[in-house]
Coordinates of C-alpha atoms in Angstrom, one line a residue:
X1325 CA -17.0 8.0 -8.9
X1326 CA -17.5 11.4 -8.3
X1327 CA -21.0 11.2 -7.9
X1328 CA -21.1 8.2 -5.3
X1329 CA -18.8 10.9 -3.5
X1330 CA -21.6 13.3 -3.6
X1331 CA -24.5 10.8 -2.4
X1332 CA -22.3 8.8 0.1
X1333 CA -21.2 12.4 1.3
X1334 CA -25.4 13.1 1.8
X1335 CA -25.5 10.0 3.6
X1336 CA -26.4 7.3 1.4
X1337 CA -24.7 4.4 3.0
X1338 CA -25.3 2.2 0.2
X1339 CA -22.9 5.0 -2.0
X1340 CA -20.3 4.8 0.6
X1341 CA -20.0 0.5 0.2
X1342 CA -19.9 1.1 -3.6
X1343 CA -16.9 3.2 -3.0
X1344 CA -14.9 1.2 -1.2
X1345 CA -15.6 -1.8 -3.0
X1346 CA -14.3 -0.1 -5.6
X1347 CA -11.4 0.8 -3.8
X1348 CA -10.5 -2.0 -1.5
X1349 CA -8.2 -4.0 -4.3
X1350 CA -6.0 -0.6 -4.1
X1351 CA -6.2 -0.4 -0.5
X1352 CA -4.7 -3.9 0.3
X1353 CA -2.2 -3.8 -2.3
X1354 CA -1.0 -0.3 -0.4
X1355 CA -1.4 -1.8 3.0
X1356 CA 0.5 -4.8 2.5
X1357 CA 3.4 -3.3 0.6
X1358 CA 3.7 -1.3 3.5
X1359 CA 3.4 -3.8 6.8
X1360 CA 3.9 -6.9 4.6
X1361 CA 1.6 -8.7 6.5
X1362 CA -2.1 -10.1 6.1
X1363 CA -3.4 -9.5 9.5
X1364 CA -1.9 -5.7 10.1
X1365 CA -2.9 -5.0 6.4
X1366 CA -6.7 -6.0 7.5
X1367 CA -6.4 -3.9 10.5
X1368 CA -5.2 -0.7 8.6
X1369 CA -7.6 -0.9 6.2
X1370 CA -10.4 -1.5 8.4
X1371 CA -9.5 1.6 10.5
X1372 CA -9.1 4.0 7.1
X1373 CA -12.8 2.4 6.1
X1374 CA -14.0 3.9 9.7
X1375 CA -11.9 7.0 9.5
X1376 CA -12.6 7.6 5.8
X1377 CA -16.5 7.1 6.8
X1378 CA -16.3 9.8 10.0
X1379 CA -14.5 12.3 7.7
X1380 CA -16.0 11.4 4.2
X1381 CA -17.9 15.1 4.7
X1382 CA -14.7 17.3 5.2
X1383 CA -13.3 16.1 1.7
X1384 CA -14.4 18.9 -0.2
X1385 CA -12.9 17.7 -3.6
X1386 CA -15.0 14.4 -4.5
X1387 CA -12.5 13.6 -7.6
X1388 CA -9.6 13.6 -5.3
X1389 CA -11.3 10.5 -2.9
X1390 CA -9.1 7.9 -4.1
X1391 CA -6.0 9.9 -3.2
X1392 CA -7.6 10.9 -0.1
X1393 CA -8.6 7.3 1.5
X1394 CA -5.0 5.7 0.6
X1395 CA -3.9 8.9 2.4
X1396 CA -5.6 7.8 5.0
X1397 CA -4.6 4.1 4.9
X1398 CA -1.1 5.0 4.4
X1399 CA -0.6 7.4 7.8
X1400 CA -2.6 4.2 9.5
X1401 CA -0.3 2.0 8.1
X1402 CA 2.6 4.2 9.2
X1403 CA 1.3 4.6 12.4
X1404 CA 1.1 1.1 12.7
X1405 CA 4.7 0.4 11.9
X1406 CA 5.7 2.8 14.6
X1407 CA 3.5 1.2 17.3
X1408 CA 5.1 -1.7 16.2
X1409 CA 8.7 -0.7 16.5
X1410 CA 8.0 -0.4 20.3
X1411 CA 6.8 -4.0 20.8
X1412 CA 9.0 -7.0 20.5
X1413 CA 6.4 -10.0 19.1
X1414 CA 6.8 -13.3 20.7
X1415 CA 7.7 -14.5 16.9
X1416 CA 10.8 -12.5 17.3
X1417 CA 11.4 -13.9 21.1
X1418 CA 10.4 -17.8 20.6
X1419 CA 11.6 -18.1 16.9
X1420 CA 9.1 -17.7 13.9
X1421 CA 7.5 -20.6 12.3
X1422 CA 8.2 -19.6 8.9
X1423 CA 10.2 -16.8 7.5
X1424 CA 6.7 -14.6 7.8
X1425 CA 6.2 -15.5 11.0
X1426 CA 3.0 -17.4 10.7
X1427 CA 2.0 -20.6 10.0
X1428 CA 0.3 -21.6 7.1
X1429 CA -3.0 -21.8 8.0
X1430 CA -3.2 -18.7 9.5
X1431 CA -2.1 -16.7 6.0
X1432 CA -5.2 -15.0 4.4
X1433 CA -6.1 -14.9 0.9
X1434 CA -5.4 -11.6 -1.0
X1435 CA -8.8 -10.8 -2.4
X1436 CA -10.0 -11.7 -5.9
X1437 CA -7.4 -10.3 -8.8
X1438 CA -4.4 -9.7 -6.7
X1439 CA -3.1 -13.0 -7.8
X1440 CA -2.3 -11.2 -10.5
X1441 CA 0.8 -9.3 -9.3
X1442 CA 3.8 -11.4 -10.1
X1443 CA 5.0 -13.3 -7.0
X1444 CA 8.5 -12.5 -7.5
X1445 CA 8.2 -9.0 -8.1
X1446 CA 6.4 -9.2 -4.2
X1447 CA 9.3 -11.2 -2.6
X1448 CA 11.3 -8.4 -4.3
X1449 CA 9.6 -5.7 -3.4
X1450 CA 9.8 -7.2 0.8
X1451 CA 13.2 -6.7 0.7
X1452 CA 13.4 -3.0 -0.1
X1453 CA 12.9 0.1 2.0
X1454 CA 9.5 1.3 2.5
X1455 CA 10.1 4.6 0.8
X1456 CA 11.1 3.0 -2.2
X1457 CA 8.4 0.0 -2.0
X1458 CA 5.6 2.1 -1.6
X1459 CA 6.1 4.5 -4.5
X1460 CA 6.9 1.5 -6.9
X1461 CA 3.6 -0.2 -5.7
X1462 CA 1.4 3.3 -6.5
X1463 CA 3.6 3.6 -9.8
X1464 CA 3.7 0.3 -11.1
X1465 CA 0.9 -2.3 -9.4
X1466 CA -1.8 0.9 -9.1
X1467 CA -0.8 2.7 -11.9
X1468 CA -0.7 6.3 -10.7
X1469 CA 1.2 9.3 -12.2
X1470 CA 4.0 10.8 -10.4
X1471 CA 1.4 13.7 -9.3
X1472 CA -1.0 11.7 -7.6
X1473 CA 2.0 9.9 -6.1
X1474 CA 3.0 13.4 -4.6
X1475 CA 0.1 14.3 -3.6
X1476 CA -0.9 11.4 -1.7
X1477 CA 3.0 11.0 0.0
X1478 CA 2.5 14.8 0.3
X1479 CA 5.6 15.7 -0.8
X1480 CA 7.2 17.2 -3.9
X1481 CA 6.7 15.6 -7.3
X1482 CA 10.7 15.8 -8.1
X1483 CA 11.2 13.9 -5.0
X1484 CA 8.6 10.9 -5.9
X1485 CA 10.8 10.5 -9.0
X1486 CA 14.0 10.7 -7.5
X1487 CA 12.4 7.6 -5.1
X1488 CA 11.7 5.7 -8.3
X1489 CA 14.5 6.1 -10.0
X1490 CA 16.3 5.2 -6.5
X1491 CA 13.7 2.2 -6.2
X1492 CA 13.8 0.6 -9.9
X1493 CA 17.9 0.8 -9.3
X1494 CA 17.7 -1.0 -6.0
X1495 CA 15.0 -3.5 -7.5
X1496 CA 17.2 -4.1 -10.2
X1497 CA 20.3 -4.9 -8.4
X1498 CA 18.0 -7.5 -6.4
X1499 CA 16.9 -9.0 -9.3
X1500 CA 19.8 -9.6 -10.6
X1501 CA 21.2 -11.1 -7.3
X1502 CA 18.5 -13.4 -7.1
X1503 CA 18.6 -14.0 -11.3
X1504 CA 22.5 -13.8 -12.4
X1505 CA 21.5 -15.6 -15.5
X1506 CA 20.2 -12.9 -16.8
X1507 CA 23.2 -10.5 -16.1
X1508 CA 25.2 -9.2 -19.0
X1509 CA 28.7 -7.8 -18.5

């Protein structure tokens, strides 16, 4: 990877698709464990695509680009959420027409090999807090270490695990709610 850095970085356009093809299965899984939604994942990602392509030159560490672009995807996406905080949808004032809020046909398909994420561990994973869901999703569905988990969150590595520990407690305790067959006294 480090050397499509290098030639996309030169300007071989060409590099620069390779890279995020590479990268785009990491980027929705981030962007919709985050907004939890199809249509504002697309958005974020698109806009980290066009930021990550205005800025690919100031990266000056071309091993570090995965960490960088979901950097990037995740301040969009948290942007996002804050825009959204200010506007009420008209899901929220007419009624929704499912518990998404969209109707079937307008869901979009994850892309090829996210099917692969266990359903319920998704549903599950909607019903926690962001801080937790997001740090779960780079640990467990991305596979990161805790260090690249810091250093994309930017904050301290003792912190990231305090969040997991926090985040596998709370996903158990749902679990269990929503499986008491396997609780044992």
């Amino acid at each position: 990877m480090k050397s499509l850095v290098k030639r996309a970085q030169r300007g071989d356009d060409q590099a620069f698709v390779e890279l995020i093809e590479e990268n785009k299965q990491a980027m929705y899984k981030v962007a919709v464990g985050i907004l939890k939604n199809d249509f504002d994942a697309a958005d974020a990602i698109q806009q980290s695509i066009l930021t990550c392509y205005e800025k690919l030159k100031e990266l000056k560490k071309a091993q570090y680009f995965k960490t960088w672009l979901l950097r990037i995807l995740i301040n969009n996406c948290n942007q996002m959420l804050r825009e959204q905080k200010k506007v009420v949808g008209i899901e929220d004032y007419y009624g929704a027409e499912d518990t998404k809020g969209k109707k079937a046909e307008e869901k979009i398909a994850a892309p090829p090999g996210a099917a692969t994420i266990n359903e319920d561990f998704l549903e599950l994973l909607d019903q926690m807090e962001q801080q937790y869901r997001v740090i779960l999703i780079l640990y467990y569905v991305e596979e990161m270490s805790i260090r690249e988990i810091s250093q994309i969150l930017q904050m301290n590595e003792n912190t990231v695990k305090t969040r997991l520990s926090r985040g596998r407690g709370v996903y158990k305790k749902l679990y269990l709610k929503e499986h008491p067959e396997f609780q044992f006294e």
